[in-house]
Coordinates of C-alpha atoms in Angstrom, one line a residue:
M1 CA 14.3 -10.9 10.2
G2 CA 13.9 -14.5 11.1
L3 CA 15.9 -17.2 12.8
Q4 CA 16.3 -20.9 12.6
K5 CA 17.5 -23.2 15.4
S6 CA 20.4 -25.6 14.6
G7 CA 19.8 -29.1 15.9
T8 CA 19.3 -29.5 19.6
T9 CA 21.7 -26.8 20.7
D10 CA 21.0 -23.2 21.4
K11 CA 22.7 -22.0 18.3
F12 CA 20.6 -19.9 16.0
T13 CA 21.0 -18.7 12.4
F14 CA 19.6 -15.3 11.7
Y15 CA 18.0 -14.5 8.3
Y16 CA 17.0 -11.1 6.8
Q17 CA 14.4 -10.3 4.3
N18 CA 14.7 -7.8 1.4
K19 CA 11.2 -6.3 0.7
D20 CA 9.8 -4.1 -2.0
H21 CA 7.5 -1.1 -1.6
L22 CA 4.5 -3.4 -1.0
G23 CA 6.2 -5.3 1.8
T24 CA 6.6 -8.3 -0.4
V25 CA 9.6 -10.5 0.5
R26 CA 11.9 -10.7 -2.6
E27 CA 15.0 -12.2 -1.0
T28 CA 16.0 -13.9 2.2
V29 CA 19.7 -13.6 3.0
T30 CA 22.1 -14.5 5.8
S31 CA 23.9 -11.9 8.0
T32 CA 26.8 -12.1 5.5
G33 CA 24.5 -11.4 2.6
A34 CA 24.5 -14.9 1.2
M35 CA 21.2 -15.6 -0.6
K36 CA 19.0 -18.3 0.8
Q37 CA 15.8 -17.6 -1.2
R38 CA 14.7 -15.4 -4.1
V39 CA 11.1 -15.1 -5.3
N40 CA 9.5 -12.9 -7.9
Y41 CA 5.7 -12.4 -8.4
Y42 CA 2.9 -11.6 -10.7
P43 CA 1.0 -8.4 -9.7
F44 CA -1.6 -10.2 -7.6
G45 CA 0.9 -12.4 -5.8
G46 CA 1.3 -15.4 -8.0
Q47 CA 4.8 -16.8 -7.8
L48 CA 6.8 -16.9 -11.1
V49 CA 8.0 -20.2 -12.3
D50 CA 11.7 -20.1 -13.5
T51 CA 13.2 -23.3 -14.7
L52 CA 16.6 -21.6 -15.2
K53 CA 16.6 -20.6 -11.5
V54 CA 17.6 -17.1 -12.2
M55 CA 14.6 -15.1 -11.0
I56 CA 13.4 -17.8 -8.5
W57 CA 15.6 -19.8 -6.2
N58 CA 14.8 -22.1 -3.2
R59 CA 11.2 -20.9 -3.2
D60 CA 10.1 -23.1 -0.3
F61 CA 12.8 -22.1 2.1
Q62 CA 10.3 -19.9 4.0
Q63 CA 6.7 -19.1 3.4
Y64 CA 6.3 -15.4 4.2
K65 CA 6.1 -13.9 0.8
Y66 CA 3.6 -11.6 -1.0
N67 CA 2.9 -8.5 1.1
G68 CA 4.9 -10.3 3.8
K69 CA 1.9 -12.7 4.3
E70 CA 2.3 -16.4 4.9
F71 CA 1.7 -18.6 1.8
D72 CA -0.6 -21.5 2.7
G73 CA -0.4 -24.5 0.4
T74 CA -2.8 -26.6 2.4
F75 CA -4.8 -29.0 0.2
G76 CA -3.2 -27.3 -2.8
L77 CA -5.3 -24.2 -2.5
N78 CA -2.2 -22.0 -2.5
T79 CA -3.6 -18.8 -0.8
Y80 CA -2.1 -16.1 1.3
D81 CA -3.3 -15.7 4.9
Y82 CA -4.2 -12.1 5.7
G83 CA -5.9 -12.7 9.0
A84 CA -9.4 -11.7 8.1
R85 CA -9.4 -13.5 4.8
Q86 CA -7.4 -15.7 2.4
H87 CA -6.3 -14.2 -0.9
D88 CA -6.1 -16.4 -4.0
P89 CA -3.3 -14.9 -6.2
V90 CA -4.4 -16.8 -9.3
L91 CA -8.1 -15.7 -9.2
A92 CA -7.0 -12.3 -7.8
R93 CA -9.9 -12.6 -5.4
W94 CA -10.6 -13.1 -1.7
D95 CA -12.2 -16.3 -0.5
R96 CA -14.9 -14.5 1.4
I97 CA -16.7 -11.1 1.4
D98 CA -15.1 -8.0 2.8
P99 CA -16.3 -7.4 6.4
L100 CA -16.1 -3.7 5.7
C101 CA -17.7 -3.8 2.2
E102 CA -20.3 -1.1 3.0
K103 CA -17.4 1.4 3.0
Y104 CA -16.7 0.7 -0.7
Y105 CA -20.0 0.3 -2.6
G106 CA -18.3 0.8 -5.9
V107 CA -15.9 -2.1 -5.5
S108 CA -16.6 -5.9 -5.5
P109 CA -16.4 -7.2 -1.9
Y110 CA -14.2 -10.0 -3.3
A111 CA -11.8 -7.8 -5.2
Y112 CA -8.2 -7.5 -4.0
C113 CA -7.2 -3.8 -3.4
A114 CA -9.8 -2.5 -5.8
N115 CA -8.0 -4.5 -8.5
N116 CA -5.0 -2.2 -8.2
P117 CA -2.3 -4.3 -6.4
V118 CA 0.6 -2.2 -7.7
R119 CA -0.6 1.0 -5.9
F120 CA -2.5 -0.4 -2.9
I121 CA -2.0 -3.0 -0.2
D122 CA -4.4 -4.6 2.2
P123 CA -2.7 -5.2 5.5
D124 CA -5.3 -7.6 7.1
G125 CA -7.9 -8.3 4.5
R126 CA -10.3 -5.6 5.7
T127 CA -9.1 -2.1 4.7
I128 CA -7.4 -0.5 1.7
E129 CA -4.3 1.6 2.2
A130 CA -2.7 4.0 -0.3
D131 CA 1.1 3.6 -0.8
S132 CA 3.6 6.0 0.6
L133 CA 3.6 8.4 -2.4
S134 CA 1.0 10.8 -0.9
Q135 CA 2.8 10.8 2.4
T136 CA 6.0 11.7 0.7
N137 CA 4.3 14.4 -1.3
I138 CA 3.0 16.0 2.0
I139 CA 6.4 15.8 3.7
N140 CA 8.1 17.4 0.6
T141 CA 5.9 20.5 0.9
V142 CA 7.3 21.5 4.3
T143 CA 10.8 22.5 5.5
P144 CA 13.1 19.8 6.9
E145 CA 12.6 21.2 10.4
E146 CA 8.8 20.9 10.0
A147 CA 9.0 17.4 8.5
D148 CA 10.4 16.1 11.8
Y149 CA 6.9 16.7 13.2
I150 CA 5.0 14.9 10.5
Q151 CA 4.6 11.2 11.1
F152 CA 2.3 8.6 9.6
D153 CA 1.3 5.3 11.2
E154 CA 0.9 2.0 9.3
K155 CA -2.6 3.0 8.2
G156 CA -1.5 6.3 6.8
M157 CA -3.0 8.3 9.6
I158 CA -1.0 11.4 10.7
N159 CA 0.2 11.7 14.3
V160 CA -1.8 14.8 15.5
D161 CA -0.1 14.9 18.9
L162 CA 3.3 15.2 17.3
L163 CA 2.0 17.7 14.7
N164 CA 0.8 20.0 17.5
K165 CA 4.2 20.1 19.1
C166 CA 5.6 22.1 16.2
N167 CA 5.3 25.9 16.6
S168 CA 5.8 26.7 12.9
T169 CA 3.6 29.5 11.6
S170 CA 4.2 28.8 7.9
E171 CA 1.0 28.9 5.9
N172 CA 1.6 25.4 4.5
F173 CA 2.3 23.7 7.9
L174 CA -0.7 25.5 9.4
S175 CA -2.9 24.2 6.6
I176 CA -1.8 20.6 7.3
K177 CA -2.6 21.2 11.0
Q178 CA -6.1 22.4 10.1
L179 CA -6.8 19.4 8.0
A180 CA -5.5 17.0 10.7
I181 CA -7.7 18.4 13.5
S182 CA -10.8 18.9 11.3
Q183 CA -13.9 16.8 12.0
N184 CA -13.9 15.8 8.3
N185 CA -11.9 12.8 7.2
Y186 CA -9.4 13.8 4.4
V187 CA -7.9 11.2 2.2
F188 CA -4.9 12.0 0.0
K189 CA -4.4 9.9 -3.1
V190 CA -2.0 9.7 -6.0
A191 CA -4.0 8.6 -9.0
D192 CA -4.5 9.2 -12.7
K193 CA -8.3 9.5 -12.5
G194 CA -11.1 10.4 -10.1
H195 CA -13.8 8.1 -8.6
D196 CA -16.1 9.1 -11.5
G197 CA -13.6 7.5 -13.9
R198 CA -12.6 10.7 -15.6
E199 CA -8.8 10.9 -16.3
F200 CA -6.7 13.9 -15.1
Y201 CA -5.1 13.9 -18.6
D202 CA -6.8 16.1 -21.1
H203 CA -6.4 14.8 -24.7
S204 CA -8.6 17.5 -26.3
N205 CA -5.7 19.6 -27.7
G206 CA -4.0 16.6 -29.4
D207 CA -0.8 16.9 -27.4
G208 CA -2.4 16.3 -24.1
N209 CA -2.2 18.2 -20.9
F210 CA -2.2 17.1 -17.2
Y211 CA -4.5 18.7 -14.7
R212 CA -3.0 19.0 -11.3
G213 CA -5.7 17.0 -9.6
V214 CA -9.1 17.2 -8.0
T215 CA -10.9 17.5 -4.7
E216 CA -13.9 15.3 -4.3
M217 CA -16.5 16.5 -1.8
P218 CA -19.5 14.5 -0.4
G219 CA -22.7 15.5 -2.3
A220 CA -20.9 17.6 -4.9
Q221 CA -22.7 18.1 -8.2
N222 CA -19.7 17.2 -10.3
G223 CA -17.2 14.5 -9.3
P224 CA -18.6 13.8 -5.8
S225 CA -16.9 11.7 -3.2
P226 CA -18.1 8.1 -3.1
D227 CA -18.5 8.3 0.7
N228 CA -18.3 10.8 3.5
N229 CA -14.6 11.3 3.1
I230 CA -13.0 14.3 1.3
Y231 CA -10.6 13.0 -1.3
I232 CA -7.7 15.2 -2.5
C233 CA -6.4 13.4 -5.6
R234 CA -3.1 14.3 -7.3
V235 CA -1.8 13.0 -10.6
L236 CA 1.3 10.7 -10.3
S237 CA 3.6 12.4 -12.8
L238 CA 3.6 15.8 -11.2
P239 CA 6.7 16.9 -9.3

């Protein structure tokens, strides 16, 4: 939500933003639903040009756009300000090296969201977050009563204190508790392939068959984790 002061009086106009699953502002509307701005984007944040003004309308009305970040047109550079770095949506690259690049040896320190902007977001130019699919999958495995005790923060971390307040003894909920309090760091991902590049889809029988997923352990002989995290990967198309 935003507001705009009218002249020299204390009268303000409130505006509301309609965002997609990546936090990208698609529309800005008034309290009555009247549209003030509409913007559509290429995958890495480039703004579409629409001469017919059907998909794009009043693009410069406000500058908070892709991922909810401010569009900076200074000197014609046209980048997005993420705080730690500036993102160039045309090059699909950052303007400087990732300050946490040693966590992701297999990814270019200039690459935006491991080159997968549809599935991942980068809230401040430093870390990669998975989308909400894995969180939804976890919540869907428990009862509605148990789900009230499962809460994720903006970084996808589970609230352990709230989790421990639930006295459920179901095997599934207890498993989630054990993972949450473990000294190991578990990362749940929805993906179509592992870190080794092997797809979860088997084409060997002609018709194809989906595997359910894979668990990548640090130091494993086959399909090891790329770092010290334990990755539990699940294919997107499974229920």
